[in-house]
Amino acid sequence: MFAIIGLVVVFGAVLGGFLMEHGPIPVLIQPAEFVTIIGAALGTLLVANPLHIIKAMIASVLGVLKGSAFGKKRYLDALKMMFEFLNKVRRQGLIEVEADIEKPSESEIFKKYPEFLKDHHIEAFVCDTLRMAISGGVEPFDMDQMMELDMEVHHHEAIAPIAALSTVADALPGLGIVAAVLGVVITMGALGGPPEEIGKKVAAALVGTFLGILLCYGVVGPLAANMTKNADAHNEYLHVMRVLMLSFLKGNAPIIAIEMARRAIPAHVRPTFNEMETACKGAADSSSGGGGGE
């Protein structure tokens, strides 16, 4: 949502400044320039990237428009969920929670946290790690290496759509010049005509350059930058889960593992110790209440 406000400010400032100097807005509406620049930009995107990267790029852009998914509440829910789950492991053993790990969508614990189930990367990261822990015979150091490899692969995949959009952003000023040159070519063919007609054609050609530069530095480039921040936020979340699970696999109590994870959360979205303690107590009470009803 914040990105949408930014785009409105960009276009509002550019068009507002133009109107302050009594510029006519209709002169900026040049469909042929739009077709040339945007069509060529889409073409370069298709040439440079396979389909799965283009799909991921569209999903990432939509994610930017929705806003970051990793706020304080998301982290607090993650700590609460894992505290409840690890307490169950401590009481019943890893084997008893195998059903929760194999089918997380049917787990009484995980079902309470739809955001966790919606993000298949995070769900797989947590459940695959716990699945290996159940299988036994894997040292915490090796588990840590597995999680690190998983994070590296995921981050590499998350960066590919950003690189694709950045390439388009870099191409836009050049494509704007291409559209402008084509407009100049058309203008040269009309040199014998009335000055008003020549002026309109020159204006149309200059709109091509304007549009290419505006889309590059005012729209596409900032979107790619925001996508980078979202990818980093996702990676930070995975890192928190990694710290939490590794701490527990080393034999620490659930509350110690949760506190270590809390310390790994970025400061601007990190819950306070009291917030974490209250959430975990609520999860423990709810878990014991559920157990008493069985």
PDB file of C-alpha atoms in Angstrom:
ATOM      1  CA  MET A   1       0.000   0.000   0.000  1.00  0.00           C
ATOM      2  CA  PHE A   2       2.844   2.392   0.835  1.00  0.00           C
ATOM      3  CA  ALA A   3       4.317   1.769  -2.638  1.00  0.00           C
ATOM      4  CA  ILE A   4       1.016   2.814  -4.235  1.00  0.00           C
ATOM      5  CA  ILE A   5       1.128   6.089  -2.277  1.00  0.00           C
ATOM      6  CA  GLY A   6       4.683   6.622  -3.549  1.00  0.00           C
ATOM      7  CA  LEU A   7       3.614   6.103  -7.174  1.00  0.00           C
ATOM      8  CA  VAL A   8       0.748   8.572  -6.716  1.00  0.00           C
ATOM      9  CA  VAL A   9       3.232  11.126  -5.324  1.00  0.00           C
ATOM     10  CA  VAL A  10       5.609  10.578  -8.285  1.00  0.00           C
ATOM     11  CA  PHE A  11       2.940  11.116 -10.924  1.00  0.00           C
ATOM     12  CA  GLY A  12       1.252  13.866  -8.909  1.00  0.00           C
ATOM     13  CA  ALA A  13       4.514  15.823  -8.601  1.00  0.00           C
ATOM     14  CA  VAL A  14       5.445  15.423 -12.284  1.00  0.00           C
ATOM     15  CA  LEU A  15       2.007  16.289 -13.650  1.00  0.00           C
ATOM     16  CA  GLY A  16       1.462  18.967 -10.990  1.00  0.00           C
ATOM     17  CA  GLY A  17       4.674  20.753 -11.973  1.00  0.00           C
ATOM     18  CA  PHE A  18       3.678  20.519 -15.645  1.00  0.00           C
ATOM     19  CA  LEU A  19       0.245  22.018 -14.904  1.00  0.00           C
ATOM     20  CA  MET A  20       1.777  24.810 -12.793  1.00  0.00           C
ATOM     21  CA  GLU A  21       3.546  25.998 -15.936  1.00  0.00           C
ATOM     22  CA  HIS A  22       0.211  25.779 -17.817  1.00  0.00           C
ATOM     23  CA  GLY A  23       1.282  22.701 -19.758  1.00  0.00           C
ATOM     24  CA  PRO A  24      -1.554  20.953 -21.619  1.00  0.00           C
ATOM     25  CA  ILE A  25      -2.010  17.376 -20.327  1.00  0.00           C
ATOM     26  CA  PRO A  26      -3.415  16.057 -23.670  1.00  0.00           C
ATOM     27  CA  VAL A  27      -0.027  16.633 -25.335  1.00  0.00           C
ATOM     28  CA  LEU A  28       1.455  13.975 -23.007  1.00  0.00           C
ATOM     29  CA  ILE A  29      -1.059  11.367 -24.157  1.00  0.00           C
ATOM     30  CA  GLN A  30       0.726   9.780 -27.114  1.00  0.00           C
ATOM     31  CA  PRO A  31      -0.571   6.208 -27.638  1.00  0.00           C
ATOM     32  CA  ALA A  32       2.048   5.443 -30.306  1.00  0.00           C
ATOM     33  CA  GLU A  33       4.885   6.290 -27.887  1.00  0.00           C
ATOM     34  CA  PHE A  34       3.290   4.129 -25.188  1.00  0.00           C
ATOM     35  CA  VAL A  35       2.986   1.185 -27.576  1.00  0.00           C
ATOM     36  CA  THR A  36       6.600   1.535 -28.754  1.00  0.00           C
ATOM     37  CA  ILE A  37       8.187   1.857 -25.303  1.00  0.00           C
ATOM     38  CA  ILE A  38       6.023  -0.491 -23.236  1.00  0.00           C
ATOM     39  CA  GLY A  39       5.764  -3.062 -26.031  1.00  0.00           C
ATOM     40  CA  ALA A  40       9.536  -3.092 -26.564  1.00  0.00           C
ATOM     41  CA  ALA A  41      10.098  -3.315 -22.773  1.00  0.00           C
ATOM     42  CA  LEU A  42       7.808  -6.346 -22.560  1.00  0.00           C
ATOM     43  CA  GLY A  43       9.643  -7.852 -25.513  1.00  0.00           C
ATOM     44  CA  THR A  44      13.028  -7.463 -23.816  1.00  0.00           C
ATOM     45  CA  LEU A  45      11.553  -9.090 -20.697  1.00  0.00           C
ATOM     46  CA  LEU A  46      10.370 -12.097 -22.718  1.00  0.00           C
ATOM     47  CA  VAL A  47      13.690 -12.417 -24.549  1.00  0.00           C
ATOM     48  CA  ALA A  48      15.791 -12.267 -21.385  1.00  0.00           C
ATOM     49  CA  ASN A  49      13.805 -14.482 -19.003  1.00  0.00           C
ATOM     50  CA  PRO A  50      12.118 -17.898 -18.878  1.00  0.00           C
ATOM     51  CA  LEU A  51       8.427 -18.087 -18.017  1.00  0.00           C
ATOM     52  CA  HIS A  52       8.844 -19.118 -14.356  1.00  0.00           C
ATOM     53  CA  ILE A  53      10.927 -15.993 -13.631  1.00  0.00           C
ATOM     54  CA  ILE A  54       8.337 -13.752 -15.311  1.00  0.00           C
ATOM     55  CA  LYS A  55       5.576 -15.346 -13.197  1.00  0.00           C
ATOM     56  CA  ALA A  56       7.671 -14.879 -10.049  1.00  0.00           C
ATOM     57  CA  MET A  57       8.330 -11.251 -11.029  1.00  0.00           C
ATOM     58  CA  ILE A  58       4.594 -10.531 -11.400  1.00  0.00           C
ATOM     59  CA  ALA A  59       3.928 -12.141  -8.003  1.00  0.00           C
ATOM     60  CA  SER A  60       6.742 -10.082  -6.442  1.00  0.00           C
ATOM     61  CA  VAL A  61       5.411  -6.818  -7.906  1.00  0.00           C
ATOM     62  CA  LEU A  62       1.948  -7.607  -6.508  1.00  0.00           C
ATOM     63  CA  GLY A  63       3.632  -8.332  -3.166  1.00  0.00           C
ATOM     64  CA  VAL A  64       5.224  -4.866  -3.222  1.00  0.00           C
ATOM     65  CA  LEU A  65       1.842  -3.226  -3.850  1.00  0.00           C
ATOM     66  CA  LYS A  66       0.312  -5.138  -0.923  1.00  0.00           C
ATOM     67  CA  GLY A  67       3.098  -4.138   1.467  1.00  0.00           C
ATOM     68  CA  SER A  68       5.538  -6.155   3.569  1.00  0.00           C
ATOM     69  CA  ALA A  69       4.154  -9.365   5.079  1.00  0.00           C
ATOM     70  CA  PHE A  70       6.809  -9.508   7.802  1.00  0.00           C
ATOM     71  CA  GLY A  71       5.733  -7.140  10.537  1.00  0.00           C
ATOM     72  CA  LYS A  72       5.860  -7.518  14.309  1.00  0.00           C
ATOM     73  CA  LYS A  73       2.591  -9.499  14.409  1.00  0.00           C
ATOM     74  CA  ARG A  74       3.907 -12.043  11.890  1.00  0.00           C
ATOM     75  CA  TYR A  75       7.033 -12.622  13.964  1.00  0.00           C
ATOM     76  CA  LEU A  76       5.065 -12.802  17.209  1.00  0.00           C
ATOM     77  CA  ASP A  77       2.743 -15.399  15.664  1.00  0.00           C
ATOM     78  CA  ALA A  78       5.776 -17.408  14.509  1.00  0.00           C
ATOM     79  CA  LEU A  79       7.302 -17.406  18.008  1.00  0.00           C
ATOM     80  CA  LYS A  80       3.964 -18.362  19.530  1.00  0.00           C
ATOM     81  CA  MET A  81       3.405 -21.167  17.013  1.00  0.00           C
ATOM     82  CA  MET A  82       6.865 -22.655  17.456  1.00  0.00           C
ATOM     83  CA  PHE A  83       6.664 -22.391  21.259  1.00  0.00           C
ATOM     84  CA  GLU A  84       3.417 -24.356  21.202  1.00  0.00           C
ATOM     85  CA  PHE A  85       4.872 -26.910  18.792  1.00  0.00           C
ATOM     86  CA  LEU A  86       8.172 -27.352  20.655  1.00  0.00           C
ATOM     87  CA  ASN A  87       6.343 -27.780  23.951  1.00  0.00           C
ATOM     88  CA  LYS A  88       4.365 -30.590  22.352  1.00  0.00           C
ATOM     89  CA  VAL A  89       7.634 -32.148  21.139  1.00  0.00           C
ATOM     90  CA  ARG A  90       9.113 -31.866  24.635  1.00  0.00           C
ATOM     91  CA  ARG A  91       6.080 -33.509  26.244  1.00  0.00           C
ATOM     92  CA  GLN A  92       5.389 -36.230  23.678  1.00  0.00           C
ATOM     93  CA  GLY A  93       8.628 -36.643  21.711  1.00  0.00           C
ATOM     94  CA  LEU A  94       9.474 -36.002  18.051  1.00  0.00           C
ATOM     95  CA  ILE A  95       7.817 -39.205  16.811  1.00  0.00           C
ATOM     96  CA  GLU A  96       4.437 -38.122  18.197  1.00  0.00           C
ATOM     97  CA  VAL A  97       4.426 -34.910  16.137  1.00  0.00           C
ATOM     98  CA  GLU A  98       5.202 -36.660  12.852  1.00  0.00           C
ATOM     99  CA  ALA A  99       1.583 -36.247  11.711  1.00  0.00           C
ATOM    100  CA  ASP A 100       1.819 -32.462  12.268  1.00  0.00           C
ATOM    101  CA  ILE A 101       4.942 -32.306  10.112  1.00  0.00           C
ATOM    102  CA  GLU A 102       3.752 -34.627   7.343  1.00  0.00           C
ATOM    103  CA  LYS A 103       0.409 -32.828   6.928  1.00  0.00           C
ATOM    104  CA  PRO A 104       0.800 -29.323   8.380  1.00  0.00           C
ATOM    105  CA  SER A 105      -2.500 -28.176   6.846  1.00  0.00           C
ATOM    106  CA  GLU A 106      -4.283 -30.716   9.092  1.00  0.00           C
ATOM    107  CA  SER A 107      -2.227 -29.993  12.219  1.00  0.00           C
ATOM    108  CA  GLU A 108      -4.186 -28.534  15.138  1.00  0.00           C
ATOM    109  CA  ILE A 109      -1.232 -26.241  15.883  1.00  0.00           C
ATOM    110  CA  PHE A 110      -0.334 -25.052  12.378  1.00  0.00           C
ATOM    111  CA  LYS A 111      -3.984 -24.566  11.359  1.00  0.00           C
ATOM    112  CA  LYS A 112      -4.164 -21.658  13.806  1.00  0.00           C
ATOM    113  CA  TYR A 113      -1.586 -19.773  11.726  1.00  0.00           C
ATOM    114  CA  PRO A 114      -2.844 -19.477   8.119  1.00  0.00           C
ATOM    115  CA  GLU A 115      -0.016 -17.104   7.123  1.00  0.00           C
ATOM    116  CA  PHE A 116       2.483 -19.877   7.873  1.00  0.00           C
ATOM    117  CA  LEU A 117       0.565 -22.376   5.716  1.00  0.00           C
ATOM    118  CA  LYS A 118       0.131 -19.854   2.878  1.00  0.00           C
ATOM    119  CA  ASP A 119       3.878 -19.378   2.460  1.00  0.00           C
ATOM    120  CA  HIS A 120       4.976 -22.720   1.029  1.00  0.00           C
ATOM    121  CA  HIS A 121       8.683 -21.837   1.175  1.00  0.00           C
ATOM    122  CA  ILE A 122       8.555 -21.212   4.920  1.00  0.00           C
ATOM    123  CA  GLU A 123       6.297 -24.206   5.548  1.00  0.00           C
ATOM    124  CA  ALA A 124       8.660 -26.517   3.633  1.00  0.00           C
ATOM    125  CA  PHE A 125      11.729 -24.994   5.332  1.00  0.00           C
ATOM    126  CA  VAL A 126      10.354 -25.691   8.826  1.00  0.00           C
ATOM    127  CA  CYS A 127       8.704 -29.047   8.140  1.00  0.00           C
ATOM    128  CA  ASP A 128      11.601 -30.502   6.116  1.00  0.00           C
ATOM    129  CA  THR A 129      14.049 -29.571   8.874  1.00  0.00           C
ATOM    130  CA  LEU A 130      11.858 -31.137  11.555  1.00  0.00           C
ATOM    131  CA  ARG A 131      11.341 -34.197   9.352  1.00  0.00           C
ATOM    132  CA  MET A 132      15.109 -34.714   9.238  1.00  0.00           C
ATOM    133  CA  ALA A 133      15.257 -34.281  13.013  1.00  0.00           C
ATOM    134  CA  ILE A 134      12.661 -37.053  13.426  1.00  0.00           C
ATOM    135  CA  SER A 135      14.641 -39.396  11.166  1.00  0.00           C
ATOM    136  CA  GLY A 136      17.502 -39.193  13.708  1.00  0.00           C
ATOM    137  CA  GLY A 137      21.232 -39.591  13.326  1.00  0.00           C
ATOM    138  CA  VAL A 138      21.758 -36.045  12.006  1.00  0.00           C
ATOM    139  CA  GLU A 139      23.985 -33.750  14.060  1.00  0.00           C
ATOM    140  CA  PRO A 140      22.858 -30.151  14.748  1.00  0.00           C
ATOM    141  CA  PHE A 141      25.859 -28.887  12.728  1.00  0.00           C
ATOM    142  CA  ASP A 142      24.686 -30.834   9.660  1.00  0.00           C
ATOM    143  CA  MET A 143      21.113 -29.628  10.166  1.00  0.00           C
ATOM    144  CA  ASP A 144      22.413 -26.063  10.244  1.00  0.00           C
ATOM    145  CA  GLN A 145      24.258 -26.624   6.967  1.00  0.00           C
ATOM    146  CA  MET A 146      21.080 -27.997   5.373  1.00  0.00           C
ATOM    147  CA  MET A 147      19.106 -24.947   6.469  1.00  0.00           C
ATOM    148  CA  GLU A 148      21.841 -22.612   5.222  1.00  0.00           C
ATOM    149  CA  LEU A 149      21.834 -24.310   1.802  1.00  0.00           C
ATOM    150  CA  ASP A 150      18.041 -24.072   1.637  1.00  0.00           C
ATOM    151  CA  MET A 151      18.185 -20.354   2.449  1.00  0.00           C
ATOM    152  CA  GLU A 152      20.879 -19.719  -0.177  1.00  0.00           C
ATOM    153  CA  VAL A 153      18.885 -21.483  -2.904  1.00  0.00           C
ATOM    154  CA  HIS A 154      15.687 -19.667  -1.985  1.00  0.00           C
ATOM    155  CA  HIS A 155      17.415 -16.269  -1.855  1.00  0.00           C
ATOM    156  CA  HIS A 156      19.004 -16.893  -5.260  1.00  0.00           C
ATOM    157  CA  GLU A 157      15.558 -17.693  -6.690  1.00  0.00           C
ATOM    158  CA  ALA A 158      14.055 -14.604  -5.039  1.00  0.00           C
ATOM    159  CA  ILE A 159      16.693 -12.344  -6.610  1.00  0.00           C
ATOM    160  CA  ALA A 160      16.151 -13.601 -10.192  1.00  0.00           C
ATOM    161  CA  PRO A 161      12.799 -11.739 -10.694  1.00  0.00           C
ATOM    162  CA  ILE A 162      14.389  -8.584  -9.249  1.00  0.00           C
ATOM    163  CA  ALA A 163      17.246  -8.800 -11.762  1.00  0.00           C
ATOM    164  CA  ALA A 164      14.677  -9.268 -14.543  1.00  0.00           C
ATOM    165  CA  LEU A 165      12.765  -6.119 -13.567  1.00  0.00           C
ATOM    166  CA  SER A 166      15.992  -4.149 -13.073  1.00  0.00           C
ATOM    167  CA  THR A 167      17.046  -5.077 -16.621  1.00  0.00           C
ATOM    168  CA  VAL A 168      13.762  -3.673 -17.932  1.00  0.00           C
ATOM    169  CA  ALA A 169      14.280  -0.492 -15.887  1.00  0.00           C
ATOM    170  CA  ASP A 170      17.779  -0.067 -17.352  1.00  0.00           C
ATOM    171  CA  ALA A 171      16.399  -0.527 -20.876  1.00  0.00           C
ATOM    172  CA  LEU A 172      13.562   2.009 -20.578  1.00  0.00           C
ATOM    173  CA  PRO A 173      15.568   5.259 -21.112  1.00  0.00           C
ATOM    174  CA  GLY A 174      17.136   3.739 -24.239  1.00  0.00           C
ATOM    175  CA  LEU A 175      13.739   2.597 -25.509  1.00  0.00           C
ATOM    176  CA  GLY A 176      12.428   6.112 -24.860  1.00  0.00           C
ATOM    177  CA  ILE A 177      15.206   7.447 -27.101  1.00  0.00           C
ATOM    178  CA  VAL A 178      14.268   4.877 -29.764  1.00  0.00           C
ATOM    179  CA  ALA A 179      10.670   6.139 -29.687  1.00  0.00           C
ATOM    180  CA  ALA A 180      11.915   9.743 -29.836  1.00  0.00           C
ATOM    181  CA  VAL A 181      14.163   9.016 -32.838  1.00  0.00           C
ATOM    182  CA  LEU A 182      11.244   7.411 -34.666  1.00  0.00           C
ATOM    183  CA  GLY A 183       9.223  10.543 -33.901  1.00  0.00           C
ATOM    184  CA  VAL A 184      12.020  12.736 -35.292  1.00  0.00           C
ATOM    185  CA  VAL A 185      12.109  10.616 -38.458  1.00  0.00           C
ATOM    186  CA  ILE A 186       8.374  11.208 -38.898  1.00  0.00           C
ATOM    187  CA  THR A 187       8.879  14.933 -38.200  1.00  0.00           C
ATOM    188  CA  MET A 188      11.596  15.185 -40.857  1.00  0.00           C
ATOM    189  CA  GLY A 189       9.126  13.836 -43.383  1.00  0.00           C
ATOM    190  CA  ALA A 190       6.699  16.631 -42.508  1.00  0.00           C
ATOM    191  CA  LEU A 191       9.151  19.576 -42.722  1.00  0.00           C
ATOM    192  CA  GLY A 192       7.247  21.163 -45.575  1.00  0.00           C
ATOM    193  CA  GLY A 193       4.011  21.264 -43.563  1.00  0.00           C
ATOM    194  CA  PRO A 194       2.598  23.940 -41.261  1.00  0.00           C
ATOM    195  CA  PRO A 195       4.707  24.873 -38.173  1.00  0.00           C
ATOM    196  CA  GLU A 196       1.870  23.792 -35.829  1.00  0.00           C
ATOM    197  CA  GLU A 197       1.921  20.280 -37.286  1.00  0.00           C
ATOM    198  CA  ILE A 198       5.716  20.049 -36.996  1.00  0.00           C
ATOM    199  CA  GLY A 199       5.509  21.294 -33.387  1.00  0.00           C
ATOM    200  CA  LYS A 200       3.016  18.550 -32.495  1.00  0.00           C
ATOM    201  CA  LYS A 201       5.241  15.861 -33.998  1.00  0.00           C
ATOM    202  CA  VAL A 202       8.342  17.151 -32.159  1.00  0.00           C
ATOM    203  CA  ALA A 203       6.340  17.218 -28.901  1.00  0.00           C
ATOM    204  CA  ALA A 204       5.202  13.629 -29.491  1.00  0.00           C
ATOM    205  CA  ALA A 205       8.818  12.561 -30.067  1.00  0.00           C
ATOM    206  CA  LEU A 206       9.981  14.247 -26.846  1.00  0.00           C
ATOM    207  CA  VAL A 207       7.194  12.526 -24.894  1.00  0.00           C
ATOM    208  CA  GLY A 208       8.879   9.228 -25.792  1.00  0.00           C
ATOM    209  CA  THR A 209      12.108  10.279 -24.055  1.00  0.00           C
ATOM    210  CA  PHE A 210      10.139  11.673 -21.113  1.00  0.00           C
ATOM    211  CA  LEU A 211       8.124   8.485 -20.713  1.00  0.00           C
ATOM    212  CA  GLY A 212      11.144   6.178 -20.872  1.00  0.00           C
ATOM    213  CA  ILE A 213      13.037   8.134 -18.204  1.00  0.00           C
ATOM    214  CA  LEU A 214       9.979   8.555 -15.945  1.00  0.00           C
ATOM    215  CA  LEU A 215       9.096   4.856 -16.051  1.00  0.00           C
ATOM    216  CA  CYS A 216      12.716   3.889 -15.355  1.00  0.00           C
ATOM    217  CA  TYR A 217      13.483   6.172 -12.412  1.00  0.00           C
ATOM    218  CA  GLY A 218       9.965   6.818 -11.109  1.00  0.00           C
ATOM    219  CA  VAL A 219       8.228   3.439 -11.415  1.00  0.00           C
ATOM    220  CA  VAL A 220      10.115   0.311 -12.480  1.00  0.00           C
ATOM    221  CA  GLY A 221      13.443   1.029 -10.738  1.00  0.00           C
ATOM    222  CA  PRO A 222      11.814   1.801  -7.348  1.00  0.00           C
ATOM    223  CA  LEU A 223       9.594  -1.298  -7.662  1.00  0.00           C
ATOM    224  CA  ALA A 224      12.708  -3.447  -8.186  1.00  0.00           C
ATOM    225  CA  ALA A 225      14.360  -1.805  -5.154  1.00  0.00           C
ATOM    226  CA  ASN A 226      11.296  -2.544  -3.016  1.00  0.00           C
ATOM    227  CA  MET A 227      11.256  -6.150  -4.254  1.00  0.00           C
ATOM    228  CA  THR A 228      14.860  -6.477  -3.038  1.00  0.00           C
ATOM    229  CA  LYS A 229      13.804  -5.344   0.436  1.00  0.00           C
ATOM    230  CA  ASN A 230      10.917  -7.843   0.448  1.00  0.00           C
ATOM    231  CA  ALA A 231      13.289 -10.659  -0.545  1.00  0.00           C
ATOM    232  CA  ASP A 232      15.657  -9.629   2.257  1.00  0.00           C
ATOM    233  CA  ALA A 233      12.743  -9.567   4.735  1.00  0.00           C
ATOM    234  CA  HIS A 234      11.763 -13.097   3.694  1.00  0.00           C
ATOM    235  CA  ASN A 235      15.344 -14.263   4.150  1.00  0.00           C
ATOM    236  CA  GLU A 236      15.508 -12.626   7.590  1.00  0.00           C
ATOM    237  CA  TYR A 237      12.360 -14.531   8.597  1.00  0.00           C
ATOM    238  CA  LEU A 238      13.924 -17.818   7.474  1.00  0.00           C
ATOM    239  CA  HIS A 239      17.044 -16.938   9.468  1.00  0.00           C
ATOM    240  CA  VAL A 240      14.935 -16.454  12.608  1.00  0.00           C
ATOM    241  CA  MET A 241      13.314 -19.879  12.120  1.00  0.00           C
ATOM    242  CA  ARG A 242      16.749 -21.383  11.534  1.00  0.00           C
ATOM    243  CA  VAL A 243      18.107 -19.937  14.797  1.00  0.00           C
ATOM    244  CA  LEU A 244      15.038 -21.175  16.664  1.00  0.00           C
ATOM    245  CA  MET A 245      15.129 -24.749  15.359  1.00  0.00           C
ATOM    246  CA  LEU A 246      18.901 -25.077  15.691  1.00  0.00           C
ATOM    247  CA  SER A 247      18.746 -23.933  19.311  1.00  0.00           C
ATOM    248  CA  PHE A 248      16.095 -26.542  20.104  1.00  0.00           C
ATOM    249  CA  LEU A 249      17.963 -29.301  18.246  1.00  0.00           C
ATOM    250  CA  LYS A 250      20.992 -28.529  20.408  1.00  0.00           C
ATOM    251  CA  GLY A 251      18.907 -29.456  23.457  1.00  0.00           C
ATOM    252  CA  ASN A 252      17.774 -26.044  24.720  1.00  0.00           C
ATOM    253  CA  ALA A 253      14.371 -25.606  26.363  1.00  0.00           C
ATOM    254  CA  PRO A 254      11.596 -24.181  24.126  1.00  0.00           C
ATOM    255  CA  ILE A 255      11.603 -20.804  25.896  1.00  0.00           C
ATOM    256  CA  ILE A 256      15.381 -20.472  25.367  1.00  0.00           C
ATOM    257  CA  ALA A 257      15.020 -21.342  21.667  1.00  0.00           C
ATOM    258  CA  ILE A 258      12.208 -18.788  21.347  1.00  0.00           C
ATOM    259  CA  GLU A 259      14.259 -16.075  23.068  1.00  0.00           C
ATOM    260  CA  MET A 260      17.258 -16.751  20.815  1.00  0.00           C
ATOM    261  CA  ALA A 261      14.966 -16.429  17.804  1.00  0.00           C
ATOM    262  CA  ARG A 262      13.509 -13.178  19.167  1.00  0.00           C
ATOM    263  CA  ARG A 263      17.017 -11.726  19.438  1.00  0.00           C
ATOM    264  CA  ALA A 264      17.579 -12.592  15.747  1.00  0.00           C
ATOM    265  CA  ILE A 265      14.518 -10.592  14.621  1.00  0.00           C
ATOM    266  CA  PRO A 266      15.331  -7.188  13.011  1.00  0.00           C
ATOM    267  CA  ALA A 267      15.031  -4.430  15.627  1.00  0.00           C
ATOM    268  CA  HIS A 268      12.268  -2.443  13.894  1.00  0.00           C
ATOM    269  CA  VAL A 269       9.836  -5.416  14.018  1.00  0.00           C
ATOM    270  CA  ARG A 270      11.183  -7.258  17.073  1.00  0.00           C
ATOM    271  CA  PRO A 271       8.584  -7.950  19.793  1.00  0.00           C
ATOM    272  CA  THR A 272       9.595  -7.013  23.326  1.00  0.00           C
ATOM    273  CA  PHE A 273      10.346  -9.753  25.843  1.00  0.00           C
ATOM    274  CA  ASN A 274       7.041  -9.037  27.623  1.00  0.00           C
ATOM    275  CA  GLU A 275       5.087  -9.279  24.366  1.00  0.00           C
ATOM    276  CA  MET A 276       6.763 -12.595  23.592  1.00  0.00           C
ATOM    277  CA  GLU A 277       6.188 -13.919  27.126  1.00  0.00           C
ATOM    278  CA  THR A 278       2.493 -12.975  27.057  1.00  0.00           C
ATOM    279  CA  ALA A 279       2.014 -14.598  23.637  1.00  0.00           C
ATOM    280  CA  CYS A 280       3.812 -17.786  24.702  1.00  0.00           C
ATOM    281  CA  LYS A 281       1.808 -18.028  27.935  1.00  0.00           C
ATOM    282  CA  GLY A 282      -1.378 -17.691  25.883  1.00  0.00           C
ATOM    283  CA  ALA A 283      -0.185 -20.468  23.557  1.00  0.00           C
ATOM    284  CA  ALA A 284       0.722 -22.712  26.514  1.00  0.00           C
ATOM    285  CA  ASP A 285      -2.679 -22.129  28.180  1.00  0.00           C
ATOM    286  CA  SER A 286      -4.512 -22.823  24.930  1.00  0.00           C
ATOM    287  CA  SER A 287      -2.461 -25.988  24.392  1.00  0.00           C
ATOM    288  CA  SER A 288      -3.146 -27.298  27.914  1.00  0.00           C
ATOM    289  CA  GLY A 289      -6.825 -26.402  27.512  1.00  0.00           C
ATOM    290  CA  GLY A 290      -6.945 -28.387  24.266  1.00  0.00           C
ATOM    291  CA  GLY A 291      -5.128 -31.288  25.939  1.00  0.00           C
ATOM    292  CA  GLY A 292      -7.582 -31.325  28.834  1.00  0.00           C
ATOM    293  CA  GLY A 293     -10.516 -31.607  26.436  1.00  0.00           C
ATOM    294  CA  GLU A 294      -9.199 -34.759  24.758  1.00  0.00           C
TER     295      GLU A 294
END
